[in-house]
Coordinates of C-alpha atoms (C1' of nucleotides) in Angstrom, one line a residue:
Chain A
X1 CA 0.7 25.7 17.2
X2 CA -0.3 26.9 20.0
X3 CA -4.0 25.9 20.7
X4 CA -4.6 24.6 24.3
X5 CA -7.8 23.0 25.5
X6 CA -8.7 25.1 28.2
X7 CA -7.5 22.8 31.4
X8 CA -4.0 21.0 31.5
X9 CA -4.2 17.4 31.5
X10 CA -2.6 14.6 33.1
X11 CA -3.3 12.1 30.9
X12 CA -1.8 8.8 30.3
X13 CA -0.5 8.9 26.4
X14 CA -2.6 6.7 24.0
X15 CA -1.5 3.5 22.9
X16 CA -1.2 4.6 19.3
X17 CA 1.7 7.4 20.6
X18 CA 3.7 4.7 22.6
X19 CA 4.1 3.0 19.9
X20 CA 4.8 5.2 17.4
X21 CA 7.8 6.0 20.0
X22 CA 8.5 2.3 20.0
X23 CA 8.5 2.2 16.1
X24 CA 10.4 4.8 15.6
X25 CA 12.9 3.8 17.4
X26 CA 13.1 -0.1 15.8
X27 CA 13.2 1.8 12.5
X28 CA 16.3 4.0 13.3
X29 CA 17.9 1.1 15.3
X30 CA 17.8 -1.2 11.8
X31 CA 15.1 -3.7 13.7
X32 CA 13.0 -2.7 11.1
X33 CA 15.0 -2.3 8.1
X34 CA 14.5 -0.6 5.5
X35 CA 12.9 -2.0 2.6
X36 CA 11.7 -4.4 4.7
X37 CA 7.7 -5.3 4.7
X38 CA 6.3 -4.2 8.0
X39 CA 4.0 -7.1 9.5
X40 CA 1.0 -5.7 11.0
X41 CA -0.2 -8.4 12.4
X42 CA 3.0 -9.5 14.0
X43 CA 3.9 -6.6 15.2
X44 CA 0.6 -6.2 17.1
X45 CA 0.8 -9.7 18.6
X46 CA 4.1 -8.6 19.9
X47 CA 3.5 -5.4 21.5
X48 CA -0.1 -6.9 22.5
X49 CA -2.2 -4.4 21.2
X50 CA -4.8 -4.5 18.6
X51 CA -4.5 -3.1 14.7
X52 CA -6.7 -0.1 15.6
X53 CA -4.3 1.6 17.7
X54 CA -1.0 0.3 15.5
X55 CA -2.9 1.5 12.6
X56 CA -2.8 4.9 14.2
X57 CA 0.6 4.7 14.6
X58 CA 1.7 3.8 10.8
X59 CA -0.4 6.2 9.6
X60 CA 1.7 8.8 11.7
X61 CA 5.2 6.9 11.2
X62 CA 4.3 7.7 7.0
X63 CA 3.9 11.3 7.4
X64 CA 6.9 11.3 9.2
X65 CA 8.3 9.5 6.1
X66 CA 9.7 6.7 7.7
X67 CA 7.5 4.7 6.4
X68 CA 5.4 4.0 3.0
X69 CA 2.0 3.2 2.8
X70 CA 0.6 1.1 -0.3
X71 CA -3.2 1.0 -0.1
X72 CA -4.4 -2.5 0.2
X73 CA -0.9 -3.7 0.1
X74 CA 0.6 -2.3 3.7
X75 CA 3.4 -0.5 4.6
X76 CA 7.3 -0.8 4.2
X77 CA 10.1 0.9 5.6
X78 CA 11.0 3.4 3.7
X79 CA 14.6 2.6 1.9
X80 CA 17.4 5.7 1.7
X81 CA 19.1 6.1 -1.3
X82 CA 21.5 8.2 -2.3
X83 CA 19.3 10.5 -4.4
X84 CA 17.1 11.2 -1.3
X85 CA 20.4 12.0 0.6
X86 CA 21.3 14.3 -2.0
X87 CA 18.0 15.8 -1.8
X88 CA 17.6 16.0 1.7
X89 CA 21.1 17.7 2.5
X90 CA 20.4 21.2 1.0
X91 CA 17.3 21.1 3.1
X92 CA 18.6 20.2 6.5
X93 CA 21.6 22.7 5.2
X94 CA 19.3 25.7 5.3
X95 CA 17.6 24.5 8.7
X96 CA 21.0 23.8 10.1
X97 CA 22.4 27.5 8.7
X98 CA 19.1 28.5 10.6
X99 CA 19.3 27.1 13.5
X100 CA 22.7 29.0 13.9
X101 CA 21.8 32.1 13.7
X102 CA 19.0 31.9 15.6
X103 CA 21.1 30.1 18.6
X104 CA 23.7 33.0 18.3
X105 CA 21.1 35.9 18.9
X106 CA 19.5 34.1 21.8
X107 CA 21.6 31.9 23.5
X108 CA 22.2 32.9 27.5
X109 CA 25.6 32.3 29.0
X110 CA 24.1 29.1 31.0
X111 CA 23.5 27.3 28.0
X112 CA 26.3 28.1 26.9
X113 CA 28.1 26.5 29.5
X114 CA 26.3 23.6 29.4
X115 CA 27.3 23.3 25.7
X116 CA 30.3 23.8 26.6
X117 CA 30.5 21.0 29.2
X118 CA 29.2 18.7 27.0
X119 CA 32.0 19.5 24.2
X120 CA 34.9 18.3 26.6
X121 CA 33.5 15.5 27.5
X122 CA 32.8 14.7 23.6
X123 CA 36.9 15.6 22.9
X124 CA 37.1 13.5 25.9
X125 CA 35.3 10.1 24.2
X126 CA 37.0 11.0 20.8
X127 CA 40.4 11.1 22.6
X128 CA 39.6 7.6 23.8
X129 CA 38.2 5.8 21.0
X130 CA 34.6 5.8 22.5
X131 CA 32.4 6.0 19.4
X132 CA 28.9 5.5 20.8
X133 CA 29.5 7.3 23.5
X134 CA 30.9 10.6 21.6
X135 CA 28.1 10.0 19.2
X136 CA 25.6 10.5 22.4
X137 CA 27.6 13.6 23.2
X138 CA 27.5 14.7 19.9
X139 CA 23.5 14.4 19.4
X140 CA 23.4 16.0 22.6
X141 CA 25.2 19.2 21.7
X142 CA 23.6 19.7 18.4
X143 CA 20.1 19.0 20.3
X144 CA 21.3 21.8 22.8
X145 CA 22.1 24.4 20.0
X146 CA 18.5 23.9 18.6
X147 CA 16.6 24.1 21.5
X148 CA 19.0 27.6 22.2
X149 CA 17.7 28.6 19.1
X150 CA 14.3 28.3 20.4
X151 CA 11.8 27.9 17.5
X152 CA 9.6 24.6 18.1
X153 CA 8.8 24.6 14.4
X154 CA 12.4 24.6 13.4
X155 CA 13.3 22.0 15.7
X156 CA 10.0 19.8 14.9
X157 CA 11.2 19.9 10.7
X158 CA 14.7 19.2 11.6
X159 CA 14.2 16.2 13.7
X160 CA 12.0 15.0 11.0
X161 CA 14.3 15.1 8.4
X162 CA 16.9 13.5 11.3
X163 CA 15.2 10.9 11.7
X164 CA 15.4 9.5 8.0
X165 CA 19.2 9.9 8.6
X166 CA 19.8 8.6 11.8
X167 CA 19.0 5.0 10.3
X168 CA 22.4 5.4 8.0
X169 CA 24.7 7.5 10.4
X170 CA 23.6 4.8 13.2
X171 CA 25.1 2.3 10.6
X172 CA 27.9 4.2 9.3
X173 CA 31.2 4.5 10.7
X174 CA 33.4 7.3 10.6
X175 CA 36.6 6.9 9.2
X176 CA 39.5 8.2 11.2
X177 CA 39.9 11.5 8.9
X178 CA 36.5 12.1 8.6
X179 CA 36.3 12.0 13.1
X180 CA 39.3 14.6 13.5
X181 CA 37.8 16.8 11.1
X182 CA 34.5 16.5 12.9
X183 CA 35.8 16.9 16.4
X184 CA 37.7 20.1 14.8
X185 CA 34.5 21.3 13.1
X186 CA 33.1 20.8 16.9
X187 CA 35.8 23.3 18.2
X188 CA 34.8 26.3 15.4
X189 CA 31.1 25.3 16.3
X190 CA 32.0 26.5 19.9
X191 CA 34.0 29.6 19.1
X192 CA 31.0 31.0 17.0
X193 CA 28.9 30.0 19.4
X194 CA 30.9 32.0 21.8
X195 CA 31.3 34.9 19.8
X196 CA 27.5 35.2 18.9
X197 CA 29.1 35.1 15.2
X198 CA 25.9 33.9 13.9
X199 CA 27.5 34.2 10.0
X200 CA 30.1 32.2 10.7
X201 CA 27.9 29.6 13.0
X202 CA 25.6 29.0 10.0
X203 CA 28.9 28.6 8.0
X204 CA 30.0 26.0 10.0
X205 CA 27.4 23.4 10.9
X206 CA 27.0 23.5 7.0
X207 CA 30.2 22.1 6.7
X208 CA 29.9 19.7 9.4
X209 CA 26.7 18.8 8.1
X210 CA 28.6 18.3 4.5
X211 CA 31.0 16.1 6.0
X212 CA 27.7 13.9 8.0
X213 CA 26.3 13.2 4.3
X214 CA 29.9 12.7 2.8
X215 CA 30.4 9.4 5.5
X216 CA 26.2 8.6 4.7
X217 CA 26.7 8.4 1.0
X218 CA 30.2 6.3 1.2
X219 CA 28.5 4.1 3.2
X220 CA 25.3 4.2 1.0
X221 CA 27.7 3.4 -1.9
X222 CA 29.4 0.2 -0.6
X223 CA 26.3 -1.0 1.6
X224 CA 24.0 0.2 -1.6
X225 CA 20.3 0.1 -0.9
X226 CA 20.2 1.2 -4.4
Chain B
X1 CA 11.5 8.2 0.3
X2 CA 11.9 6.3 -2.6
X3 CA 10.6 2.7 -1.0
X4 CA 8.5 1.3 -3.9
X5 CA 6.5 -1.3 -2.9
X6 CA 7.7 -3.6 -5.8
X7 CA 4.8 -3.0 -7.9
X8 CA 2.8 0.1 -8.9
X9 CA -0.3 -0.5 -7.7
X10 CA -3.5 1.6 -9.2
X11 CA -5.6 1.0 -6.3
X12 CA -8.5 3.3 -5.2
X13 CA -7.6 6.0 -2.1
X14 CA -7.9 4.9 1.4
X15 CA -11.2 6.7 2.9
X16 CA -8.9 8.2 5.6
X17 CA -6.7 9.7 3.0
X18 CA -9.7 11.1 1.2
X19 CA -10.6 12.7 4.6
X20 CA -7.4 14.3 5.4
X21 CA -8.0 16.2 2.1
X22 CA -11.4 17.2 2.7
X23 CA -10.8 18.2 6.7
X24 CA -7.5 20.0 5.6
X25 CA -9.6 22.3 3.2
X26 CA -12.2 22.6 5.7
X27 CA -9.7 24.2 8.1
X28 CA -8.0 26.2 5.8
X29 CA -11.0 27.6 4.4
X30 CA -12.7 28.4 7.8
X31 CA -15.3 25.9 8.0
X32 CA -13.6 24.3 11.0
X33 CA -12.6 27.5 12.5
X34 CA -9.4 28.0 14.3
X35 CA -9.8 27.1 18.3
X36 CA -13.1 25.2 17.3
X37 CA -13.6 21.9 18.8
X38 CA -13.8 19.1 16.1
X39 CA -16.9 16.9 16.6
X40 CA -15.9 13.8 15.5
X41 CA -18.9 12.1 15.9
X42 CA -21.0 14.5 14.1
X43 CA -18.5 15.0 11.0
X44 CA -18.5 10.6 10.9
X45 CA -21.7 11.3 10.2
X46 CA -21.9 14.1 7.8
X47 CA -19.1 12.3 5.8
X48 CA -20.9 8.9 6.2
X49 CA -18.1 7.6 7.3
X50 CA -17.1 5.3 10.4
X51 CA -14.6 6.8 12.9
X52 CA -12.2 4.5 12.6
X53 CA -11.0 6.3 8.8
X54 CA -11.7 9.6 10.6
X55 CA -9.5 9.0 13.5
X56 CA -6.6 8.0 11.3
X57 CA -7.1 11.2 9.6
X58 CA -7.4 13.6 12.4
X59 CA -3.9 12.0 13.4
X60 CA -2.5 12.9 10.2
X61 CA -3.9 16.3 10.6
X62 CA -2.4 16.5 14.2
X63 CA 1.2 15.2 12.7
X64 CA 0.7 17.9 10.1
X65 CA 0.4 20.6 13.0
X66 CA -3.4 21.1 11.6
X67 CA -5.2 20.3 14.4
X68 CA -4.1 19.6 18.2
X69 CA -4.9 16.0 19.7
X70 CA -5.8 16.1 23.6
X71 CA -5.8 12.2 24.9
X72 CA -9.5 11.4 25.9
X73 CA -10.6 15.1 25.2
X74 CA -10.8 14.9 21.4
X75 CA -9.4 17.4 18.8
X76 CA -9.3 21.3 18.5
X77 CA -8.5 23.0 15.6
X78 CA -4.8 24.6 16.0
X79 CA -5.1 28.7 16.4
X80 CA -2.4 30.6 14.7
X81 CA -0.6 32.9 16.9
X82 CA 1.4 36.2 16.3
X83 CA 4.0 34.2 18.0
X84 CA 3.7 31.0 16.2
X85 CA 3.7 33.4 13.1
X86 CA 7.0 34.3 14.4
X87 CA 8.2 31.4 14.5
X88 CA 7.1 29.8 11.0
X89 CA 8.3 33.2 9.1
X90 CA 12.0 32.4 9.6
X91 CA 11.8 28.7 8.5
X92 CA 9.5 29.4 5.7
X93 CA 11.9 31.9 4.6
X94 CA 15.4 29.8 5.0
X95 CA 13.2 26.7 2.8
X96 CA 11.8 29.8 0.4
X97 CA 15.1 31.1 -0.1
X98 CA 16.7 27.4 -1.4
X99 CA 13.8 26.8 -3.9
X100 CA 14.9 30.1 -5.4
X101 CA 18.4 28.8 -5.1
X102 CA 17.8 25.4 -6.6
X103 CA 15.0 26.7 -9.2
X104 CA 17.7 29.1 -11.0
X105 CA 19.9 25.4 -11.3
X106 CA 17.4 23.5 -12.3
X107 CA 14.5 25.6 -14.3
X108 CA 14.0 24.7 -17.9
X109 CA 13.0 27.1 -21.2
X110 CA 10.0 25.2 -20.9
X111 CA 9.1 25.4 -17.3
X112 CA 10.3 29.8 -17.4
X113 CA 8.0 29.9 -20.3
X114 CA 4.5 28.3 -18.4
X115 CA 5.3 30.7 -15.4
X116 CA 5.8 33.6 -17.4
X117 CA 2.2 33.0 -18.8
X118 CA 1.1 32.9 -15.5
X119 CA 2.4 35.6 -14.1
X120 CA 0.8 37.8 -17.1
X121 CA -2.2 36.6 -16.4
X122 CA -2.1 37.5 -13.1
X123 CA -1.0 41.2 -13.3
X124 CA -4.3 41.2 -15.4
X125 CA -6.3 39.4 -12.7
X126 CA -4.3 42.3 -10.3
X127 CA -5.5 45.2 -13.1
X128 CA -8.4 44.3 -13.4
X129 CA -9.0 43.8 -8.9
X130 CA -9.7 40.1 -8.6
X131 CA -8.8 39.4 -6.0
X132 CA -9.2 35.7 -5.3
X133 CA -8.1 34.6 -9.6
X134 CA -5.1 37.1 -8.8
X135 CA -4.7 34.8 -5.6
X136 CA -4.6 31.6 -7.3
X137 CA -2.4 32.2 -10.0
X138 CA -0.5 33.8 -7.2
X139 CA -0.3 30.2 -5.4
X140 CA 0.1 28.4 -8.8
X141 CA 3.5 30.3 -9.7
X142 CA 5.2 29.7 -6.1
X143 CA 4.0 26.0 -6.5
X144 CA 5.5 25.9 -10.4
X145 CA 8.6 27.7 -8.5
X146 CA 9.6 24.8 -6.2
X147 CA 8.4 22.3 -8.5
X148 CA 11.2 23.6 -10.7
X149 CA 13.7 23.0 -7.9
X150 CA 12.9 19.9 -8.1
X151 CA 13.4 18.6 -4.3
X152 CA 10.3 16.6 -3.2
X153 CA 11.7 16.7 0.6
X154 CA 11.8 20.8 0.5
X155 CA 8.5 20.8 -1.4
X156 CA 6.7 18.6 1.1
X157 CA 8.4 20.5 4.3
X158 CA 7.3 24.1 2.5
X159 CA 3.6 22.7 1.8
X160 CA 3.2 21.7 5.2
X161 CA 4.0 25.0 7.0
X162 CA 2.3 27.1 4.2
X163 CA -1.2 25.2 5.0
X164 CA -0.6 26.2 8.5
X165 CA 0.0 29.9 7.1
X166 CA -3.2 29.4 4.3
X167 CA -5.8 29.6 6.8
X168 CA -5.1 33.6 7.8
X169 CA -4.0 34.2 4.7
X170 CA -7.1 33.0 3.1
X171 CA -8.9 35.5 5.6
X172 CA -6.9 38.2 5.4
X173 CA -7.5 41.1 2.6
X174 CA -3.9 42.5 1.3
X175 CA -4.1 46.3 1.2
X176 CA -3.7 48.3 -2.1
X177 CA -0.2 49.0 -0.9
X178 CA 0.8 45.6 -0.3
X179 CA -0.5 44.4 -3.0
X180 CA 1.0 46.7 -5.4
X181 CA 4.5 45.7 -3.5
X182 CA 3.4 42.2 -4.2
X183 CA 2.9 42.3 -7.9
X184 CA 6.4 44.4 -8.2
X185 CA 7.9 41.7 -5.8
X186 CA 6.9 39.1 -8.4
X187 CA 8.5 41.2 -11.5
X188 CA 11.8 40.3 -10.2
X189 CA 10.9 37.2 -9.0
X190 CA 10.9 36.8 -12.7
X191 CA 13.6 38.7 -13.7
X192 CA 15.8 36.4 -11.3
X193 CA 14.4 33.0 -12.9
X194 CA 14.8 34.4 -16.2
X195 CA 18.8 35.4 -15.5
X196 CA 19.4 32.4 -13.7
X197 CA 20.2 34.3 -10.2
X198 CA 19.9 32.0 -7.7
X199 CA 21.0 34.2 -4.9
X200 CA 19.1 37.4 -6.1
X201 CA 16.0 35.1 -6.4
X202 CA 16.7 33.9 -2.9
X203 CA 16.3 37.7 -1.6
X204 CA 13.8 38.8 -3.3
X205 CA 11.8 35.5 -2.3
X206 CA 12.8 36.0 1.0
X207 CA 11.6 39.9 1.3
X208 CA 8.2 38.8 -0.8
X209 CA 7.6 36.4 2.0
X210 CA 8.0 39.0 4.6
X211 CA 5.5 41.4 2.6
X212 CA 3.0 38.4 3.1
X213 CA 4.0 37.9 6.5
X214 CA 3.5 41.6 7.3
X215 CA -0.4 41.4 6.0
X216 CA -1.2 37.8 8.4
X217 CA 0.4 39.7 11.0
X218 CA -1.6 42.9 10.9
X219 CA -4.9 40.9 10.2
X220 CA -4.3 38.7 13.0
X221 CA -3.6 41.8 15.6
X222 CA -7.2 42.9 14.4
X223 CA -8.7 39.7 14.7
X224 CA -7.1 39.0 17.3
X225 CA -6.4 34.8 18.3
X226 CA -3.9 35.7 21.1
Chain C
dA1 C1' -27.2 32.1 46.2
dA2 C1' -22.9 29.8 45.4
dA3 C1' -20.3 25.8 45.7
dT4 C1' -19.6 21.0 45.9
dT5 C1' -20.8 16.2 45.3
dG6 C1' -22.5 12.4 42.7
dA7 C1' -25.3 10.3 39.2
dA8 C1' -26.4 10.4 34.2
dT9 C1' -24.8 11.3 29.8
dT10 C1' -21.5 11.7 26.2
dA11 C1' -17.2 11.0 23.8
dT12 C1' -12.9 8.8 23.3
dG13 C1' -9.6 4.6 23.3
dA14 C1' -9.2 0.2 22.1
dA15 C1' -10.8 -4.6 20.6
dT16 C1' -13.3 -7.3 17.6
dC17 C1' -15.8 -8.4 13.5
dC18 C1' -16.8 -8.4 8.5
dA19 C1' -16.0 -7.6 3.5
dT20 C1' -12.9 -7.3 0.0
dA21 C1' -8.5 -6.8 -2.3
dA22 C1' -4.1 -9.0 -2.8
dT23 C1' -1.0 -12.8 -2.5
dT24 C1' 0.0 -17.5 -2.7
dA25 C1' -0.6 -22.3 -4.0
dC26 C1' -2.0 -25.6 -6.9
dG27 C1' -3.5 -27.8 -11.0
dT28 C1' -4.0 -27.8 -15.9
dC29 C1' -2.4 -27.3 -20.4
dA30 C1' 0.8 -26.2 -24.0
Chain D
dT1 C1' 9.2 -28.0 -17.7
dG2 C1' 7.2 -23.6 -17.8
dA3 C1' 3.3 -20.5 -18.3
dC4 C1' -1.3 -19.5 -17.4
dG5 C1' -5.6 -19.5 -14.8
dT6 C1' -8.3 -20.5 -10.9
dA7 C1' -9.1 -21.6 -6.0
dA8 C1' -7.5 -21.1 -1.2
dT9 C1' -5.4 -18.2 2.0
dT10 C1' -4.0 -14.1 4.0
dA11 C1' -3.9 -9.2 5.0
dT12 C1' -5.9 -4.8 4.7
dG13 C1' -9.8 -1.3 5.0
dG14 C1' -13.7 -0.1 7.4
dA15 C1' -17.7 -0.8 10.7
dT16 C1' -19.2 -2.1 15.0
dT17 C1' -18.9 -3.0 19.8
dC18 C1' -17.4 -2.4 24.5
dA19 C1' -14.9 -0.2 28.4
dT20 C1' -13.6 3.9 30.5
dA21 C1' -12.5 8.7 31.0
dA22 C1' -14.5 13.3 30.7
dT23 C1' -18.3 16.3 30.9
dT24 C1' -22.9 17.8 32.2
dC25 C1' -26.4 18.7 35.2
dA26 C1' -29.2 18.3 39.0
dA27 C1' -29.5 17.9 44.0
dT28 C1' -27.8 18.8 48.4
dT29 C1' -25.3 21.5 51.7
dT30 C1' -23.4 25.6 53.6

DNA sequence: AAATTGAATTATGAATCCATAATTACGTCA
DNA sequence: TGACGTAATTATGGATTCATAATTCAATTT
């Protein structure tokens, strides 16, 4: 929301917000993996900081809901099962659908373009067998169509709920099939896009979003975290 | 998540948890006033408690998008915008519209039943012009709503922008015409649940929303926080 | 009188310390 | 040998302390 203290500030960022950055990132990468106990202590020796400010940061990390807090006991990563996946696809669905529309009625030819750019250079990576780098380009372009859809408190949920997921899809690889359909799902992405067809936009990145849990839960189901 | 620390543990709260509750009632009720600065030292004091359980709330808070965090400048108390308002309407409405969705899967006899009582008592809280029982019975039926669709990730997304919302609505008085709309709104809110009618629920969810909307709005033009 | 500089005050960020709950290790007994 | 109970250890929750950034306010200058 949208309160400012009155004068802008240059400020270096607190300890407790670098880390949470730090941790964050560990978590998604699979440094910290899920299930695993999160040492407090060990972690601070690493990082050279003291509890107070890495207390901060788990505190923030759990109502983010990467993490779990047991009072007394400390704090875990949080596992993702497929019963969480199942629950957390019809929400990022109606976001995603959202998102869409939104992008449709207010996104300027520039952006556009830029979307655009980024798209061929995706097709490009696919064509080539570069997964991490169309990945990139994908996050990228799905990034792009979210900020064009310019609502902070849409993009701040949906990067929420991203962030549990990112963990699996980092881990998770595409079979062939599931890619083409993906890069295909890409092109319809960019006609609606085009088009302004917010409808058929919101149609789309459902789909595509079906197909992202369809490769998370295969992947759940032979790498079960139960 | 579903990360179980492997055994239930009964343990008492943590102090910072207890504060989160406490400051988040505080702001929605209008002690801690939108745009006020929060004292931390003072309310440590009031509470009894030391900072370091208050600073781990007020980042929960800020997380929650309660309160704003300024590095070395302390903590304000978010203000609620006609923009921001115009922002949160359309998520809160995509996330409305899929309890409806999911409640008409999911709702039992039993669950029907308990919101049915509620809902006549409060058209006779409405009747009879109380305001703030026709208010909670109001809150206790959308809360029975999306516990019946039975998604812990949408419920916990919803609750989080509705606080944000609970602080102007608490403030702001529904005109006779509204509210009339309201308590006809929430006759086919139950006429959907009851028929199962998932995507009539969803619509008529969606335009009660905007009916509430509509009031915050107007209050907040009076009232003006710009 | 208004503005600017600098000292004094205050509040925040981070480290350390202490009490207590939880876990582990060990020894005893069935 | 295995289960139980108790002591030792470890980790967490919370208070306190210290350093530093921000604010306040008075004094000086224009």
């Amino acid at each position: 929301m949208t309160t400012e203290p009155n004068i802008a500030t240059i400020a270096r960022r607190p300890l407790h917000m670098e880390l949470v950055d730090c941790l964050r990132d560990m978590i998604v990468e699979g440094t910290l993996p899920p299930g695993s106990k999160i040492p407090e202590r060990d972690l601070c020796e690493r990082f050279g900081v003291s509890r107070t400010p890495m207390r901060e940061a788990l505190k923030v990390l759990a109502v983010e809901g990467l993490i779990l807090l047991s009072p007394n006991r400390g704090a875990w990563v949080s596992k993702l099962t497929i019963g969480d996946l199942e629950e957390v696809f019809p929400v990022m669905g109606a976001l995603e659908a959202l998102s869409g529309e939104l992008a449709c009625e207010r996104i300027t030819d520039e952006q556009l373009a830029d979307i655009r750019a980024a798209h061929e250079e995706m097709v490009e990576h696919y064509r080539a067998g570069r997964r991490a780098d169309y990945f990139r380009l994908n996050r990228q372009i799905h990034h792009a169509i979210l900020e064009a859809a310019g609502n902070a408190t849409l993009a701040a949920q949906y990067r929420a709920l991203d962030a549990r997921l990112r963990r699996a899809r980092y881990l998770a690889n595409v079979s062939d099939r599931r890619w083409a359909q993906a890069v295909a799902e890409h092109e319809q992405i960019l006609a609606a896009l085009a088009a302004r067809d917010g409808t058929k936009l919101a149609a789309v990145l459902k789909q595509h979003l079906r197909n992202k849990f369809e490769t998370v839960r295969e992947w759940l189901a032979d790498h079960g975290e139960r």
